[in-house]
XYZ file of C-alpha atoms in Angstrom:
657
model
C 10.343 -8.270 -42.482
C 9.851 -9.791 -45.944
C 12.264 -8.684 -48.836
C 11.180 -5.003 -50.547
C 10.846 -6.123 -55.040
C 14.265 -4.504 -55.154
C 15.823 -6.418 -52.601
C 14.428 -9.527 -54.022
C 16.264 -8.875 -57.574
C 19.479 -7.777 -56.671
C 22.591 -10.199 -57.535
C 22.850 -12.132 -54.494
C 26.716 -12.113 -53.247
C 29.061 -13.888 -51.013
C 28.973 -12.902 -47.419
C 32.343 -11.800 -46.024
C 33.939 -14.348 -43.000
C 32.625 -11.013 -41.222
C 29.241 -11.396 -41.978
C 29.897 -15.150 -41.300
C 30.558 -15.049 -37.820
C 27.118 -11.850 -37.413
C 24.644 -14.309 -39.021
C 26.079 -17.265 -36.822
C 26.064 -14.872 -33.071
C 22.650 -13.858 -33.933
C 21.754 -17.175 -34.926
C 23.254 -18.587 -31.341
C 21.750 -15.125 -29.386
C 18.670 -16.300 -27.878
C 15.491 -14.094 -30.063
C 12.542 -13.420 -28.943
C 10.693 -16.877 -30.442
C 13.838 -19.226 -28.117
C 13.412 -16.864 -25.117
C 11.861 -19.523 -22.435
C 11.845 -19.622 -18.726
C 10.803 -23.581 -17.911
C 10.126 -25.622 -14.910
C 13.017 -28.334 -15.130
C 11.289 -30.970 -12.830
C 14.048 -33.371 -13.492
C 16.554 -31.344 -11.902
C 14.490 -29.525 -9.061
C 16.037 -26.144 -11.378
C 14.576 -23.534 -13.124
C 16.080 -23.066 -16.759
C 16.850 -19.970 -18.740
C 16.838 -19.171 -22.219
C 17.602 -24.081 -21.543
C 20.687 -22.414 -19.334
C 20.289 -23.559 -15.273
C 18.800 -20.234 -13.272
C 17.838 -19.303 -10.149
C 16.851 -16.106 -9.190
C 17.363 -13.911 -6.042
C 14.771 -11.408 -6.004
C 13.358 -8.228 -4.321
C 10.108 -6.774 -3.066
C 10.068 -2.849 -5.075
C 6.365 -1.190 -4.815
C 5.665 1.258 -7.989
C 3.333 2.547 -5.961
C 5.134 3.092 -2.811
C 7.910 5.411 -4.180
C 7.281 8.745 -6.139
C 8.136 7.901 -9.874
C 11.360 10.228 -10.444
C 12.442 7.994 -7.358
C 11.941 4.211 -9.063
C 15.540 4.584 -11.078
C 17.549 5.295 -7.947
C 15.753 2.878 -6.255
C 16.219 -0.808 -8.592
C 19.463 0.300 -9.613
C 20.784 0.101 -6.177
C 18.566 -3.445 -5.775
C 20.456 -4.763 -9.295
C 24.150 -3.380 -7.110
C 23.140 -5.036 -4.482
C 22.853 -8.151 -6.806
C 19.578 -9.514 -6.894
C 18.916 -10.638 -10.712
C 14.526 -10.405 -10.818
C 12.379 -7.959 -8.997
C 8.744 -8.673 -7.305
C 5.846 -6.247 -7.228
C 1.624 -6.156 -7.326
C -0.260 -4.413 -8.946
C -2.738 -3.341 -7.667
C -6.352 -3.056 -9.011
C -7.919 0.172 -6.740
C -4.835 2.210 -7.883
C -5.544 1.786 -11.612
C -9.792 2.079 -11.395
C -10.750 4.163 -9.446
C -14.349 3.740 -10.788
C -15.642 0.966 -12.341
C -14.354 0.666 -15.917
C -12.199 4.522 -15.634
C -8.434 3.194 -16.142
C -5.249 4.390 -14.775
C -1.448 3.945 -16.279
C -0.689 7.413 -16.651
C 2.147 9.569 -14.383
C 3.651 7.134 -11.605
C 0.424 4.851 -12.210
C 2.601 4.601 -15.856
C 3.555 0.003 -15.078
C 4.692 0.172 -18.532
C 7.395 2.763 -17.985
C 8.481 1.098 -14.395
C 8.827 -2.163 -16.715
C 11.005 -0.826 -18.952
C 13.198 0.832 -15.420
C 13.668 -2.422 -14.413
C 15.163 -3.316 -18.151
C 16.834 -0.565 -18.055
C 18.031 -1.898 -14.334
C 18.733 -5.329 -16.059
C 15.912 -6.770 -13.171
C 13.783 -9.039 -14.498
C 10.177 -9.283 -13.412
C 8.230 -11.631 -11.722
C 4.423 -9.497 -11.617
C 1.816 -10.263 -8.963
C -1.870 -8.902 -10.133
C -3.705 -10.438 -7.289
C -7.418 -9.480 -8.302
C -6.241 -9.913 -4.078
C -2.787 -8.487 -3.456
C -3.084 -7.619 0.677
C 0.702 -5.631 0.579
C -0.654 -3.688 3.762
C -2.877 -1.990 1.476
C -6.053 0.078 1.608
C -9.107 -3.436 1.287
C -5.191 -5.565 -0.249
C -5.739 -3.661 -3.758
C -9.459 -4.613 -4.090
C -11.349 -1.962 -5.467
C -13.430 -0.605 -2.997
C -16.468 0.372 -5.619
C -16.849 -2.996 -5.622
C -17.976 -2.549 -2.274
C -21.858 -0.786 -3.348
C -23.247 -3.701 -4.342
C -23.337 -4.368 0.057
C -23.811 -7.880 -0.628
C -20.477 -8.660 -2.323
C -18.822 -11.340 -1.507
C -15.282 -11.235 -2.092
C -12.504 -13.522 -3.970
C -15.319 -15.874 -4.436
C -17.029 -17.479 -7.592
C -19.837 -14.751 -7.138
C -20.691 -13.361 -10.177
C -20.461 -10.048 -9.774
C -17.322 -10.584 -7.932
C -15.709 -12.464 -11.226
C -17.919 -10.524 -13.548
C -16.112 -7.045 -11.801
C -12.568 -9.218 -11.970
C -12.730 -10.363 -15.615
C -13.518 -6.615 -16.449
C -10.360 -5.731 -15.302
C -7.785 -7.878 -16.454
C -8.993 -8.290 -20.031
C -7.377 -4.774 -19.671
C -4.853 -4.850 -17.635
C -3.316 -8.465 -18.658
C -3.141 -8.025 -22.501
C -0.887 -4.896 -22.074
C 1.277 -7.522 -19.881
C 1.555 -9.699 -22.689
C 4.246 -8.020 -24.649
C 5.919 -7.731 -21.755
C 6.272 -11.409 -20.941
C 9.702 -12.610 -21.257
C 8.717 -14.613 -24.012
C 7.747 -12.149 -26.213
C 11.542 -10.040 -25.546
C 10.287 -8.393 -22.719
C 11.525 -9.040 -18.529
C 7.903 -10.471 -16.882
C 9.765 -14.710 -16.591
C 6.988 -15.509 -14.224
C 3.289 -14.582 -12.534
C 1.195 -15.015 -9.550
C -1.813 -15.703 -9.859
C -4.530 -14.256 -6.337
C -2.541 -13.886 -3.182
C -1.788 -16.322 -0.164
C -6.152 -17.600 -1.072
C -5.078 -20.276 1.550
C -5.261 -17.969 4.174
C -8.809 -16.324 3.152
C -11.192 -18.781 4.752
C -12.983 -19.476 1.263
C -11.169 -22.452 0.658
C -13.769 -21.712 -3.486
C -11.403 -23.685 -5.687
C -13.808 -22.939 -8.223
C -12.537 -18.360 -8.232
C -9.141 -20.388 -8.138
C -9.730 -22.374 -11.250
C -11.801 -19.480 -13.006
C -8.183 -17.176 -12.461
C -5.947 -19.511 -13.330
C -8.057 -20.252 -16.978
C -8.703 -16.279 -17.409
C -5.168 -16.098 -17.272
C -4.125 -18.862 -19.762
C -6.979 -17.560 -21.770
C -4.891 -13.780 -21.886
C -1.941 -14.598 -21.610
C -1.165 -18.467 -22.939
C 0.250 -21.235 -22.333
C 4.330 -20.213 -22.231
C 3.956 -18.016 -19.407
C 4.844 -19.487 -15.903
C 2.237 -19.216 -13.447
C 2.606 -19.734 -9.552
C 0.959 -19.357 -6.694
C 2.354 -18.221 -3.323
C 0.955 -19.018 0.886
C 2.025 -19.576 3.926
C 2.626 -23.065 5.451
C -1.010 -23.639 7.102
C -2.467 -21.800 3.095
C -0.729 -24.623 1.309
C -4.448 -26.093 1.051
C -6.319 -24.258 -0.465
C -4.180 -21.893 -2.050
C -2.401 -23.926 -4.773
C -3.918 -25.243 -7.925
C -2.807 -27.982 -10.339
C -1.540 -26.700 -13.349
C -0.107 -23.760 -11.631
C 3.640 -24.267 -9.833
C 2.992 -23.989 -5.799
C 5.324 -21.663 -3.573
C 5.716 -20.931 -1.013
C 6.568 -18.183 2.357
C 8.039 -17.977 5.760
C 11.465 -15.783 7.155
C 14.029 -16.580 9.124
C 12.290 -17.991 11.983
C 10.848 -19.433 10.859
C 11.754 -23.877 10.170
C 13.408 -23.570 6.811
C 13.937 -27.349 6.407
C 10.157 -28.402 7.919
C 8.415 -25.936 5.431
C 10.098 -27.418 2.089
C 9.167 -30.659 3.474
C 5.828 -29.515 3.154
C 5.950 -27.820 -0.165
C 7.273 -31.215 -1.205
C 3.994 -32.322 -0.783
C 2.526 -30.142 -2.898
C 4.982 -29.439 -5.203
C 8.144 -32.841 -5.500
C 9.432 -32.003 -8.144
C 11.447 -27.983 -9.399
C 12.853 -25.883 -8.014
C 12.305 -24.694 -3.828
C 11.037 -21.162 -4.176
C 10.982 -18.717 -1.143
C 7.935 -15.431 -2.441
C 8.470 -14.311 0.814
C 11.676 -14.514 3.198
C 10.984 -11.621 5.326
C 14.146 -9.294 6.063
C 11.824 -7.027 8.451
C 7.672 -6.745 8.715
C 4.751 -3.960 9.209
C 4.147 -1.614 11.751
C 0.715 -0.580 13.562
C -0.354 2.110 15.212
C 0.226 2.326 18.949
C 2.468 -0.447 18.633
C 6.442 -0.945 18.746
C 8.861 -0.388 15.545
C 9.255 -4.120 13.772
C 12.728 -4.696 12.814
C 15.450 -8.261 12.070
C 18.082 -8.665 12.266
C 21.083 -8.829 10.323
C 22.098 -12.228 11.397
C 19.799 -13.637 11.127
C 18.777 -12.630 8.000
C 21.605 -13.062 6.484
C 21.526 -17.128 7.731
C 17.712 -18.166 6.197
C 19.163 -16.684 3.161
C 22.543 -18.385 3.329
C 20.579 -21.927 4.363
C 17.934 -21.528 1.503
C 20.744 -21.289 -1.204
C 22.818 -22.973 -0.169
C 19.537 -25.697 -0.976
C 19.580 -24.360 -4.760
C 16.114 -22.438 -4.327
C 15.015 -19.544 -5.445
C 14.848 -16.666 -2.454
C 11.963 -13.201 -3.385
C 13.441 -11.049 0.502
C 10.016 -9.190 0.871
C 10.123 -6.060 1.523
C 14.086 -4.667 -0.370
C 12.995 -1.776 -0.218
C 9.156 -0.598 1.930
C 8.171 3.346 0.173
C 5.684 4.570 1.599
C 1.509 4.268 2.061
C 1.354 8.053 1.042
C -2.263 9.249 0.854
C -4.925 7.277 2.590
C -3.538 3.777 0.764
C -2.286 1.843 3.811
C -4.173 -0.857 4.766
C -5.482 -2.368 8.355
C -5.490 -5.849 10.270
C -7.675 -7.471 12.082
C -6.609 -9.722 15.196
C -8.825 -8.967 17.241
C -9.008 -5.180 16.875
C -9.050 -3.030 13.888
C -5.482 -2.757 13.406
C -4.336 0.125 10.450
C -1.328 0.359 9.433
C 1.660 3.340 9.594
C 2.058 5.344 6.358
C 5.634 4.582 6.686
C 5.888 1.362 4.756
C 10.221 0.844 5.833
C 10.345 -2.247 6.592
C 13.255 -2.087 8.205
C 13.984 -3.523 4.040
C 17.700 -3.716 2.895
C 16.855 0.293 1.307
C 15.572 2.264 4.096
C 11.996 4.480 3.211
C 13.998 7.377 1.838
C 16.409 4.677 -0.583
C 19.433 4.950 1.152
C 21.344 1.642 1.723
C 21.447 0.116 4.996
C 24.080 -2.213 6.681
C 21.970 -5.413 6.446
C 21.644 -4.465 2.086
C 26.047 -5.111 2.703
C 25.334 -7.783 3.942
C 22.337 -9.711 2.327
C 25.125 -8.281 -0.362
C 27.823 -10.174 0.670
C 26.373 -13.150 0.536
C 24.499 -13.393 -2.525
C 28.180 -13.032 -4.109
C 29.405 -16.403 -2.059
C 26.475 -17.679 -4.989
C 26.139 -15.585 -8.315
C 27.916 -12.635 -9.413
C 27.389 -9.402 -8.000
C 27.546 -6.155 -10.391
C 31.034 -4.742 -10.094
C 31.473 -0.935 -8.443
C 29.857 1.072 -5.366
C 26.750 0.893 -4.297
C 25.704 4.613 -4.467
C 25.678 6.376 -1.196
C 23.023 7.690 0.738
C 20.620 11.482 -0.403
C 21.471 14.396 0.772
C 19.237 15.282 3.867
C 18.290 18.477 5.570
C 17.177 20.245 8.181
C 14.432 22.940 8.399
C 12.198 25.134 11.173
C 10.851 24.570 13.789
C 7.613 26.689 11.530
C 5.199 27.862 12.891
C 1.759 27.097 11.514
C -0.789 29.662 11.020
C -4.600 28.703 12.141
C -6.706 28.422 8.904
C -10.414 27.662 9.887
C -12.407 24.975 11.677
C -13.068 22.776 8.880
C -17.278 22.634 9.377
C -16.130 26.135 8.614
C -15.127 25.520 4.395
C -18.297 22.377 3.873
C -19.203 24.234 1.565
C -16.463 24.286 -0.410
C -15.966 20.564 0.601
C -18.806 19.201 -0.340
C -20.045 21.495 -2.572
C -21.959 19.234 -4.442
C -24.602 19.811 -1.378
C -24.993 16.926 1.353
C -27.256 13.304 0.921
C -30.177 13.224 3.129
C -31.041 10.052 5.136
C -32.917 9.267 8.253
C -29.933 6.349 9.003
C -27.286 7.258 8.257
C -26.070 5.385 5.613
C -21.958 4.103 4.721
C -18.725 6.147 2.380
C -19.684 2.823 -0.114
C -23.587 3.410 -0.030
C -22.681 7.288 -0.572
C -19.446 6.634 -3.458
C -17.092 7.374 -1.080
C -13.907 5.489 -1.395
C -11.252 7.371 0.797
C -10.737 10.482 2.886
C -13.666 11.233 5.926
C -17.603 12.321 5.282
C -19.495 14.577 8.196
C -21.982 13.069 9.481
C -24.390 15.463 11.387
C -27.861 16.084 12.569
C -29.767 18.111 15.604
C -30.798 16.965 18.862
C -34.681 16.900 18.941
C -34.907 17.733 22.997
C -32.785 18.746 24.950
C -30.107 16.991 26.808
C -29.172 18.441 29.884
C -27.551 15.696 32.320
C -24.846 13.988 30.761
C -25.622 11.188 28.726
C -23.662 8.434 26.817
C -23.438 9.455 22.887
C -22.216 5.557 22.094
C -23.079 3.281 17.999
C -24.099 -0.502 18.893
C -22.836 -3.384 17.039
C -18.656 -1.308 17.023
C -20.437 0.971 14.609
C -17.386 3.485 14.053
C -15.272 2.744 10.594
C -13.286 3.335 11.996
C -12.912 6.862 14.071
C -15.460 9.797 14.505
C -14.488 13.114 16.239
C -18.081 14.442 17.960
C -19.095 18.219 18.265
C -21.681 20.014 19.159
C -22.793 23.325 18.722
C -19.136 23.478 16.204
C -17.395 22.297 20.179
C -15.055 19.851 19.480
C -16.422 16.991 22.373
C -14.453 13.707 21.860
C -13.746 10.928 19.865
C -15.084 8.131 19.732
C -13.259 4.441 17.533
C -13.925 1.537 16.510
C -12.861 -2.385 18.665
C -12.244 0.552 21.539
C -14.518 1.555 24.707
C -14.748 5.477 25.330
C -17.024 7.389 27.316
C -18.399 9.779 25.707
C -21.050 11.948 27.813
C -23.234 14.909 26.156
C -25.699 17.897 26.471
C -26.914 19.974 24.768
C -30.341 22.511 23.458
C -32.760 20.973 21.321
C -32.270 21.853 18.290
C -28.882 22.292 18.590
C -25.908 20.521 16.336
C -24.683 17.138 16.064
C -21.475 16.586 14.133
C -19.342 13.357 13.534
C -16.774 13.851 11.210
C -16.086 10.062 10.536
C -11.946 8.853 9.189
C -11.837 5.639 7.051
C -7.869 4.477 8.351
C -8.123 1.889 5.402
C -9.447 -0.970 5.058
C -8.736 -4.279 5.450
C -6.713 -5.646 3.623
C -5.430 -9.503 5.202
C -7.249 -11.361 8.516
C -10.676 -11.387 7.136
C -12.771 -12.981 5.180
C -15.406 -9.893 5.707
C -16.174 -7.228 3.418
C -14.184 -3.783 5.702
C -17.473 -1.382 4.756
C -16.524 2.622 6.295
C -18.685 5.201 8.446
C -21.641 5.166 10.433
C -22.621 1.060 10.188
C -25.095 2.074 12.775
C -27.196 4.415 13.690
C -25.710 6.593 17.090
C -27.559 6.755 20.408
C -27.702 9.772 22.695
C -28.388 8.512 26.189
C -31.676 6.492 25.552
C -32.215 7.906 22.094
C -31.523 6.749 18.626
C -30.897 9.488 16.716
C -32.760 9.724 13.193
C -32.634 12.323 10.025
C -28.529 12.510 8.931
C -27.612 14.947 6.336
C -24.375 13.199 4.412
C -21.417 15.144 3.623
C -18.647 13.301 1.414
C -16.059 15.341 1.984
C -13.123 15.998 -0.811
C -10.572 17.166 1.102
C -7.543 17.303 -1.239
C -9.432 19.399 -4.113
C -10.183 21.494 -1.198
C -5.836 21.848 -0.601
C -5.255 22.106 -3.517
C -7.030 25.264 -3.904
C -5.043 26.572 -1.232
C -7.860 27.681 0.281
C -10.539 30.739 -0.762
C -9.972 33.686 0.273
C -13.169 34.857 1.082
C -13.357 33.001 4.585
C -12.809 35.406 7.857
C -10.601 34.923 10.392
C -13.303 35.905 12.615
C -14.521 32.587 11.849
C -11.684 31.282 13.754
C -12.352 29.433 17.359
C -10.409 31.214 20.332
C -9.398 27.716 21.609
C -8.465 25.110 18.792
C -9.454 22.468 19.142
C -11.161 19.122 16.739
C -10.615 19.175 13.073
C -9.117 22.345 12.235
C -6.350 23.371 9.064
C -3.886 25.312 9.862
C -0.522 26.292 7.175
C 2.525 28.060 6.806
C 4.809 28.563 3.128
C 8.608 28.295 3.656
C 11.579 28.485 1.228
C 14.586 26.300 0.144
C 17.521 28.495 0.333
C 19.782 26.106 -1.813
C 19.747 22.885 -4.409
C 17.577 20.887 -0.466
C 17.835 17.513 0.337
C 15.475 14.826 1.502
C 13.453 15.060 5.249
C 11.700 13.965 7.974
C 8.924 15.764 8.994
C 8.527 15.603 13.386
C 4.987 16.635 14.375
C 5.915 17.360 17.906
C 3.237 17.676 20.339
C 0.214 17.222 17.053
C -2.175 14.573 17.754
C -3.258 13.307 14.149
C -4.569 14.231 11.306
C -3.381 14.170 7.317
C -0.326 16.133 5.852
C 0.058 17.847 2.097
C 2.923 19.219 0.983
C 2.580 21.434 -2.174
C -0.833 19.812 -2.661
C 0.655 16.475 -2.305
C -0.881 14.441 0.771
C 1.836 13.125 2.864
C 0.021 10.530 4.505
C -1.497 10.640 7.805
C 0.192 10.964 11.650
C -0.200 10.170 14.434
C 2.106 11.030 17.598
C 0.000 11.134 19.700
C -0.602 6.986 19.300
C 3.098 6.095 17.612
C 5.912 4.260 16.959
C 6.298 6.400 13.941
C 7.486 10.218 14.635
C 8.065 12.074 10.872
C 6.919 11.735 8.235
C 9.489 11.468 5.173
C 8.715 13.852 2.848
C 11.971 13.193 -1.284
C 12.989 16.142 -1.573
C 11.318 16.261 -5.172
C 7.943 17.395 -3.811
C 9.866 20.019 -2.645
C 10.771 24.255 -4.764
C 13.885 24.541 -4.340
C 15.798 27.540 -4.299
C 14.063 30.070 -2.186
C 10.497 29.754 -4.007
C 7.783 29.229 -1.702
C 6.918 25.291 -0.548
C 3.023 25.421 1.410
C 3.261 23.192 3.580
C -1.056 22.227 5.076
C -2.424 20.428 8.114
C -5.863 19.062 9.221
C -5.582 19.043 13.197
C -8.571 16.254 13.935
C -7.750 16.403 18.238
C -6.125 18.258 19.433
C -3.305 21.767 18.821
C -0.238 22.231 20.657
C 0.438 24.976 22.549
C 2.792 26.089 19.693
C 1.660 25.149 16.285
C 5.415 24.646 15.343
C 6.272 22.212 13.371
C 10.394 20.920 12.050
C 12.455 18.895 9.238
C 14.826 17.039 10.082
C 17.674 14.670 8.451
C 17.036 11.448 10.438
C 13.206 9.756 10.820
C 11.875 8.910 13.510
C 9.893 5.809 12.840
C 10.400 4.003 17.100
C 8.977 6.362 18.605
C 7.640 5.535 22.735
C 4.252 4.459 22.619
C 0.886 5.861 24.525
C -0.259 2.897 26.136
C -3.469 4.574 26.683
C -4.990 2.896 24.031
C -5.225 0.115 24.238
C -8.324 -1.253 26.507
C -10.006 -2.873 24.109
C -13.996 -4.069 23.411
C -11.677 -7.362 22.630
C -10.808 -9.527 24.604
C -7.432 -9.794 23.351
C -4.117 -8.306 25.462
C -2.626 -5.569 24.092
C 0.443 -6.745 24.538
C -0.215 -10.176 23.329
C 2.812 -11.016 20.433
C 0.681 -10.546 17.399
C -0.277 -13.273 14.775
C 1.868 -12.945 11.695
C 0.538 -10.767 8.377
C 0.339 -11.785 4.832
C 1.111 -10.020 1.891
């Protein structure tokens, strides 16, 4: 700051000894213009402000944790001995429509960066544009698919134009947070495991690297991350190459492979897997404490820098879960607990204390105990009452009315990014004998709930063989509710369009003349249902897509809790208008949904829970709140008849992140 005229003209006084010491100290301490984080290739290490440095980091995703709990989770990470936090930035979370940006409330990335600073954690940032993360469409916005021929993650001009536009908004906001500018971001990843994608479009990677450099400058360390098989197409000259692998992998062999691409500099495992993700219909994944700690200690002995994926997993609230394609479509569960050192509810686990003990052998761990587990609450059972069949609310769910088309249109074609869409047509002749209803070319993306004149008939599902036979009189109303269960986040080069991708066939007849109702279910739930709907519209025996709800008070201050839905089949649940996510009790393994205490009104205020049950309701429509999760419930094996030849019992290939 320039001197004021007054200070410039004032007589100069001799500096006393304390002033001289203060001046000397401020000169010695790293200032914004002397702060640096660089690779020291001569000694195979990082230098932070000129001193040797190794990061022991953990992954936490701000978009999977309620904002009011960010500080708690970050503090526990720091107390575990970590000195950095690594996280993604999901493009689709911040640009819901082209040119419309949201960095408010739970999307306030910069508030999260500030919380990381307060927790004394450096930041390793992974802004994509693709992130995987088992997140809807790997973080890419679904509106990209409104151009059906777009080639994602390539130098396709349509894709690059959207990427450039996004990064020209995001990266200038990031610039002040770079370490050498006085912030806490020490390094930034370009793309994510690009070598696993298959496109191998190096001009795309060079374009991204150039864009990052142009917008962020030359001082920030840019890097790539790939699995061992992805280094060839994922690495790029000028970007520091890192690798990812888990406790079961051969560390010596993998680091030797990394050295072929990055001969000098620190060894870095950017994703050391502390656990694993869960798919609906498969067992809950775990990784043993001894295996995780042994692998971590071996890497730290080598002097490697390590990021543990995940250190705290969190939750796929709403419709945000992604999906994999491993011979068949595999949607990710709502829980992203990941068997991580900090549980989904934010509690330290035995794995955390074992990891903390390992870290303490190599660097100083903050003194003091970790906070105890948060208070937990039990409540219920509570009986839910019937609000009505989904079809009865159609005018409120789709107030703008339907879209008409001869052939069914995809979600993307009608600008419906998430959730549900109803397809309706009328039978043009009587079908007196049961006729098979099916969609060719695996054209149900992802799950269809079929009704004739309002009566639920059954389900069709992506990659699954379902024999569904229908009858109906001429003019009968055929409704097909389509659920988007999450777009592919890994394992496919093809765009994952949602809805009816082909016209359905009934018997020998191709069905045409469709009405499409894009449903705004969350809006209806927040309006707390219009009172003018008559109770007489309720079916005698509820089945098919149906709303249920109840209200309940919490008499004390409450606590974290876990919603248990015994006997319910599959659906979506909201608490006080907040979309908690999907449940699929019949398929598992997840049987409870995490309910953070901040979602609930304490001390006698009424809370409202709303369920959209898509299939069948239990005889006693009740729910309970438990004080512990059930993530490994029994899996019903009746669903595994896949269109693929792959057996459901075969071990799955590892997904990327």
